[in-house]
Amino acid sequence: KCLILEHPEVCPRCASADYRVTSFSPLRFLREDVPVFGALNCDFITEKLMDDLVMWFSSGGTKSVWHMDDYENLNCLIRGKKELILGSASQVELGHLEGGYSRVDVDAVDLEQFPGFAEMTFYNATIQGGDCLYIPVFWSHVVRSWDRNIAINAWWDIYKTPLQCLPSMHTTWESVSMLTDSDPGRVGEEQDIDTENRRSLSGEVRITIYISHQMRTENVLSLDNFVDEMLDMLDQQPMNIDEEDRERVMELVFQQMDGNSDGLLQPPEVDLLSSDDILMSYIDRALSELSEYDDHLLSDEL
């Protein structure tokens, strides 16, 4: 019963005899045989957003744990049958551990330990060979596989602004550049791969915004909530901003991102934060403005 799990300490039950995990990647040299899925045949997605392509296969009788991914996901089944049960992003926090994996037993949910599951709306999807299922970012799900099966799923970075796409220049996945790309290549030609911290800093900021409860439930983010989320993020991933200046800098960054000055960040404003250069320009401008303000105060005192 094999599913990819690189850090079993995140979810001890996942590494038990009932959920044994093996990770290997034969897909890189097969990508020339796999066409770019029609739903992702968009130049912006293949050039800017693709994160990874993963092959899954088993002899059946397997299931995942209840979990969520922080990427958009298109799961395409080549052979076999899969059943997926999903819960919406607004309920993603129920029963989750660090890393997106849940301790809940999907076959016997303990409603005393996880009472929120009684209030959830679940969606059931059964797919067979030739079907693809879109799993939105942050949607919790469990996957059961039946019979001999093989599937390929594509993960790409979150981007909520509607796209006007040109057809991708790529007809197969062979030449598509991936942000993470967990595949080491052919046996004997393996590459050393570090999949940690592959997402850009601006990407981490976008994910932090999008996973916030207010954005998931209301599709907007207020100044106060933005600052709180960013300060939590800076505790884990500093940006060379003095600790005493962080709150004010983030307030000034928010003002720059809030293009219509309505006091709320909406997805098109978040998606404009598309590179580290843009993020750093916001931060540099905020630091410069803060420095000028401090100089002005000092001048008044003198």
Tab-separated table of N, CA and C in Angstrom, residues 78-167:
chain	number	residue	atom	x	y	z
A	78	ILE	N	-5.620	6.965	-15.512
A	78	ILE	CA	-5.365	6.295	-16.781
A	78	ILE	C	-6.034	4.930	-16.805
A	79	ARG	N	-5.975	4.241	-15.669
A	79	ARG	CA	-6.557	2.902	-15.584
A	79	ARG	C	-7.052	2.676	-14.163
A	80	GLY	N	-8.123	1.879	-14.020
A	80	GLY	CA	-8.604	1.535	-12.701
A	80	GLY	C	-9.805	2.356	-12.275
A	81	LYS	N	-9.971	2.459	-10.971
A	81	LYS	CA	-11.115	3.165	-10.394
A	81	LYS	C	-10.700	3.794	-9.082
A	82	LYS	N	-11.104	5.021	-8.851
A	82	LYS	CA	-10.830	5.723	-7.603
A	82	LYS	C	-12.111	6.373	-7.101
A	83	GLU	N	-12.234	6.369	-5.794
A	83	GLU	CA	-13.327	7.098	-5.139
A	83	GLU	C	-12.704	8.178	-4.263
A	84	LEU	N	-13.188	9.392	-4.390
A	84	LEU	CA	-12.679	10.509	-3.610
A	84	LEU	C	-13.824	11.139	-2.837
A	85	ILE	N	-13.574	11.430	-1.582
A	85	ILE	CA	-14.501	12.189	-0.748
A	85	ILE	C	-13.808	13.490	-0.391
A	86	LEU	N	-14.502	14.603	-0.605
A	86	LEU	CA	-13.893	15.916	-0.463
A	86	LEU	C	-14.700	16.805	0.466
A	87	GLY	N	-13.998	17.745	1.117
A	87	GLY	CA	-14.627	18.785	1.916
A	87	GLY	C	-14.098	20.135	1.465
A	88	SER	N	-14.922	21.147	1.515
A	88	SER	CA	-14.558	22.434	0.928
A	88	SER	C	-13.457	23.138	1.710
A	89	ALA	N	-12.833	24.114	1.063
A	89	ALA	CA	-11.711	24.843	1.662
A	89	ALA	C	-12.121	25.594	2.915
A	90	SER	N	-13.378	26.002	3.016
A	90	SER	CA	-13.807	26.766	4.187
A	90	SER	C	-13.807	25.910	5.449
A	91	GLN	N	-13.676	24.586	5.283
A	91	GLN	CA	-13.690	23.687	6.435
A	91	GLN	C	-12.375	22.929	6.574
A	92	VAL	N	-11.324	23.432	5.956
A	92	VAL	CA	-10.061	22.701	5.887
A	92	VAL	C	-9.399	22.515	7.240
A	93	GLU	N	-9.681	23.396	8.206
A	93	GLU	CA	-8.967	23.324	9.472
A	93	GLU	C	-9.421	22.160	10.350
A	94	LEU	N	-10.518	21.511	10.024
A	94	LEU	CA	-11.068	20.489	10.896
A	94	LEU	C	-10.185	19.249	10.929
A	95	GLY	N	-9.602	18.980	12.100
A	95	GLY	CA	-8.882	17.739	12.311
A	95	GLY	C	-7.513	17.670	11.688
A	96	HIS	N	-6.927	18.794	11.330
A	96	HIS	CA	-5.662	18.757	10.622
A	96	HIS	C	-4.464	18.950	11.533
A	97	LEU	N	-3.372	18.351	11.099
A	97	LEU	CA	-2.092	18.499	11.762
A	97	LEU	C	-1.179	19.348	10.894
A	98	GLU	N	-0.006	19.640	11.414
A	98	GLU	CA	1.006	20.336	10.629
A	98	GLU	C	1.318	19.525	9.382
A	99	GLY	N	1.432	20.200	8.246
A	99	GLY	CA	1.753	19.514	7.008
A	99	GLY	C	0.534	19.134	6.190
A	100	GLY	N	-0.681	19.419	6.691
A	100	GLY	CA	-1.872	19.151	5.905
A	100	GLY	C	-2.449	17.765	6.070
A	101	TYR	N	-1.851	16.928	6.931
A	101	TYR	CA	-2.363	15.584	7.164
A	101	TYR	C	-3.198	15.549	8.444
A	102	SER	N	-4.262	14.758	8.424
A	102	SER	CA	-5.175	14.696	9.552
A	102	SER	C	-4.968	13.410	10.351
A	103	ARG	N	-5.255	13.484	11.641
A	103	ARG	CA	-5.194	12.303	12.488
A	103	ARG	C	-6.532	11.560	12.525
A	104	VAL	N	-7.547	12.070	11.854
A	104	VAL	CA	-8.857	11.445	11.909
A	104	VAL	C	-8.840	10.110	11.168
A	105	ASP	N	-9.551	9.118	11.707
A	105	ASP	CA	-9.717	7.820	11.050
A	105	ASP	C	-10.906	7.935	10.111
A	106	VAL	N	-10.669	7.916	8.815
A	106	VAL	CA	-11.749	8.176	7.853
A	106	VAL	C	-12.788	7.061	7.845
A	107	ASP	N	-12.457	5.874	8.373
A	107	ASP	CA	-13.422	4.775	8.410
A	107	ASP	C	-14.235	4.752	9.697
A	108	ALA	N	-13.816	5.525	10.695
A	108	ALA	CA	-14.536	5.560	11.977
A	108	ALA	C	-14.234	6.896	12.647
A	109	VAL	N	-14.862	7.951	12.149
A	109	VAL	CA	-14.576	9.297	12.644
A	109	VAL	C	-15.025	9.436	14.091
A	110	ASP	N	-14.119	9.852	14.947
A	110	ASP	CA	-14.434	10.089	16.361
A	110	ASP	C	-15.026	11.493	16.492
A	111	LEU	N	-16.344	11.582	16.560
A	111	LEU	CA	-17.015	12.882	16.581
A	111	LEU	C	-16.869	13.592	17.923
A	112	GLU	N	-16.447	12.878	18.959
A	112	GLU	CA	-16.142	13.550	20.217
A	112	GLU	C	-14.818	14.294	20.100
A	113	GLN	N	-13.844	13.694	19.414
A	113	GLN	CA	-12.554	14.349	19.221
A	113	GLN	C	-12.604	15.365	18.097
A	114	PHE	N	-13.409	15.081	17.063
A	114	PHE	CA	-13.503	15.970	15.902
A	114	PHE	C	-14.972	16.289	15.623
A	115	PRO	N	-15.640	17.040	16.505
A	115	PRO	CA	-17.082	17.292	16.336
A	115	PRO	C	-17.412	18.076	15.080
A	116	GLY	N	-16.450	18.843	14.578
A	116	GLY	CA	-16.718	19.638	13.384
A	116	GLY	C	-17.053	18.809	12.164
A	117	PHE	N	-16.612	17.558	12.133
A	117	PHE	CA	-16.901	16.720	10.972
A	117	PHE	C	-18.396	16.445	10.828
A	118	ALA	N	-19.132	16.520	11.924
A	118	ALA	CA	-20.577	16.301	11.853
A	118	ALA	C	-21.275	17.423	11.105
A	119	GLU	N	-20.637	18.595	11.032
A	119	GLU	CA	-21.240	19.758	10.375
A	119	GLU	C	-20.770	19.936	8.947
A	120	MET	N	-19.836	19.096	8.504
A	120	MET	CA	-19.254	19.284	7.175
A	120	MET	C	-20.183	18.816	6.065
A	121	THR	N	-20.044	19.451	4.917
A	121	THR	CA	-20.685	18.984	3.693
A	121	THR	C	-19.634	18.223	2.896
A	122	PHE	N	-19.926	16.984	2.572
A	122	PHE	CA	-18.970	16.155	1.845
A	122	PHE	C	-19.422	15.976	0.400
A	123	TYR	N	-18.436	15.843	-0.467
A	123	TYR	CA	-18.685	15.607	-1.884
A	123	TYR	C	-18.015	14.299	-2.273
A	124	ASN	N	-18.741	13.464	-3.002
A	124	ASN	CA	-18.230	12.163	-3.403
A	124	ASN	C	-18.054	12.133	-4.917
A	125	ALA	N	-16.888	11.659	-5.361
A	125	ALA	CA	-16.625	11.546	-6.789
A	125	ALA	C	-15.993	10.184	-7.062
A	126	THR	N	-16.524	9.483	-8.035
A	126	THR	CA	-15.939	8.223	-8.484
A	126	THR	C	-15.448	8.419	-9.906
A	127	ILE	N	-14.171	8.137	-10.131
A	127	ILE	CA	-13.592	8.307	-11.465
A	127	ILE	C	-13.040	6.971	-11.941
A	128	GLN	N	-13.038	6.798	-13.265
A	128	GLN	CA	-12.508	5.594	-13.888
A	128	GLN	C	-11.542	6.011	-14.989
A	129	GLY	N	-10.855	5.018	-15.561
A	129	GLY	CA	-9.849	5.311	-16.564
A	129	GLY	C	-10.349	6.274	-17.630
A	130	GLY	N	-9.592	7.330	-17.884
A	130	GLY	CA	-9.990	8.352	-18.850
A	130	GLY	C	-10.598	9.582	-18.223
A	131	ASP	N	-10.916	9.511	-16.918
A	131	ASP	CA	-11.511	10.656	-16.216
A	131	ASP	C	-10.427	11.494	-15.541
A	132	CYS	N	-10.679	12.790	-15.444
A	132	CYS	CA	-9.849	13.704	-14.664
A	132	CYS	C	-10.745	14.422	-13.662
A	133	LEU	N	-10.232	14.628	-12.472
A	133	LEU	CA	-10.989	15.348	-11.439
A	133	LEU	C	-10.151	16.516	-10.936
A	134	TYR	N	-10.745	17.697	-10.964
A	134	TYR	CA	-10.107	18.890	-10.409
A	134	TYR	C	-10.377	18.958	-8.918
A	135	ILE	N	-9.304	19.033	-8.120
A	135	ILE	CA	-9.416	19.175	-6.671
A	135	ILE	C	-8.912	20.564	-6.311
A	136	PRO	N	-9.787	21.483	-5.949
A	136	PRO	CA	-9.345	22.853	-5.678
A	136	PRO	C	-8.348	22.917	-4.525
A	137	VAL	N	-7.481	23.899	-4.574
A	137	VAL	CA	-6.499	24.115	-3.516
A	137	VAL	C	-7.203	24.233	-2.163
A	138	PHE	N	-6.608	23.622	-1.130
A	138	PHE	CA	-7.096	23.635	0.251
A	138	PHE	C	-8.353	22.792	0.467
A	139	TRP	N	-8.841	22.091	-0.549
A	139	TRP	CA	-9.976	21.198	-0.321
A	139	TRP	C	-9.451	19.902	0.287
A	140	SER	N	-9.960	19.547	1.463
A	140	SER	CA	-9.564	18.296	2.107
A	140	SER	C	-10.150	17.126	1.334
A	141	HIS	N	-9.424	16.007	1.338
A	141	HIS	CA	-9.932	14.854	0.606
A	141	HIS	C	-9.252	13.564	1.058
A	142	VAL	N	-9.918	12.468	0.784
A	142	VAL	CA	-9.362	11.127	0.958
A	142	VAL	C	-9.577	10.389	-0.356
A	143	VAL	N	-8.605	9.567	-0.744
A	143	VAL	CA	-8.643	8.869	-2.030
A	143	VAL	C	-8.576	7.364	-1.776
A	144	ARG	N	-9.516	6.627	-2.341
A	144	ARG	CA	-9.495	5.161	-2.303
A	144	ARG	C	-9.281	4.656	-3.727
A	145	SER	N	-8.412	3.683	-3.872
A	145	SER	CA	-8.117	3.120	-5.190
A	145	SER	C	-8.561	1.663	-5.242
A	146	TRP	N	-9.151	1.306	-6.380
A	146	TRP	CA	-9.664	-0.049	-6.569
A	146	TRP	C	-9.005	-0.675	-7.791
A	147	ASP	N	-8.800	-1.979	-7.718
A	147	ASP	CA	-8.220	-2.732	-8.829
A	147	ASP	C	-6.828	-2.179	-9.175
A	148	ARG	N	-6.212	-2.749	-10.171
A	148	ARG	CA	-4.939	-2.187	-10.628
A	148	ARG	C	-5.202	-0.814	-11.212
A	149	ASN	N	-4.462	0.155	-10.765
A	149	ASN	CA	-4.747	1.517	-11.210
A	149	ASN	C	-3.462	2.287	-11.395
A	150	ILE	N	-3.545	3.272	-12.280
A	150	ILE	CA	-2.424	4.182	-12.503
A	150	ILE	C	-3.004	5.562	-12.802
A	151	ALA	N	-2.460	6.560	-12.158
A	151	ALA	CA	-2.971	7.924	-12.303
A	151	ALA	C	-1.801	8.904	-12.352
A	152	ILE	N	-2.049	10.045	-12.929
A	152	ILE	CA	-1.081	11.135	-12.943
A	152	ILE	C	-1.791	12.377	-12.446
A	153	ASN	N	-1.192	13.032	-11.462
A	153	ASN	CA	-1.793	14.293	-11.037
A	153	ASN	C	-0.810	15.436	-11.241
A	154	ALA	N	-1.374	16.557	-11.635
A	154	ALA	CA	-0.601	17.780	-11.872
A	154	ALA	C	-0.934	18.766	-10.771
A	155	TRP	N	0.109	19.328	-10.160
A	155	TRP	CA	-0.050	20.369	-9.149
A	155	TRP	C	0.440	21.689	-9.734
A	156	TRP	N	-0.334	22.740	-9.557
A	156	TRP	CA	0.121	24.058	-9.991
A	156	TRP	C	-0.245	25.099	-8.941
A	157	ASP	N	0.481	26.216	-8.972
A	157	ASP	CA	0.359	27.236	-7.947
A	157	ASP	C	-0.981	27.951	-8.049
A	158	ILE	N	-1.467	28.386	-6.899
A	158	ILE	CA	-2.763	29.060	-6.840
A	158	ILE	C	-2.697	30.406	-7.572
A	159	TYR	N	-3.750	30.677	-8.354
A	159	TYR	CA	-3.872	31.944	-9.076
A	159	TYR	C	-5.352	32.103	-9.375
A	160	LYS	N	-6.023	33.037	-8.680
A	160	LYS	CA	-7.475	33.098	-8.738
A	160	LYS	C	-8.020	34.053	-9.789
A	161	THR	N	-7.177	34.921	-10.326
A	161	THR	CA	-7.649	35.847	-11.347
A	161	THR	C	-7.962	35.083	-12.627
A	162	PRO	N	-9.140	35.281	-13.225
A	162	PRO	CA	-9.454	34.579	-14.481
A	162	PRO	C	-8.376	34.832	-15.537
A	163	LEU	N	-7.986	33.765	-16.222
A	163	LEU	CA	-6.908	33.851	-17.202
A	163	LEU	C	-7.463	33.918	-18.621
A	164	GLN	N	-6.811	34.713	-19.450
A	164	GLN	CA	-7.057	34.681	-20.884
A	164	GLN	C	-5.839	33.990	-21.501
A	165	CYS	N	-6.014	32.718	-21.808
A	165	CYS	CA	-4.870	31.880	-22.168
A	165	CYS	C	-4.691	31.756	-23.671
A	166	LEU	N	-3.453	31.655	-24.072
A	166	LEU	CA	-3.101	31.168	-25.397
A	166	LEU	C	-2.754	29.693	-25.252
A	167	PRO	N	-2.987	28.887	-26.290
A	167	PRO	CA	-2.605	27.475	-26.181
A	167	PRO	C	-1.126	27.344	-25.844
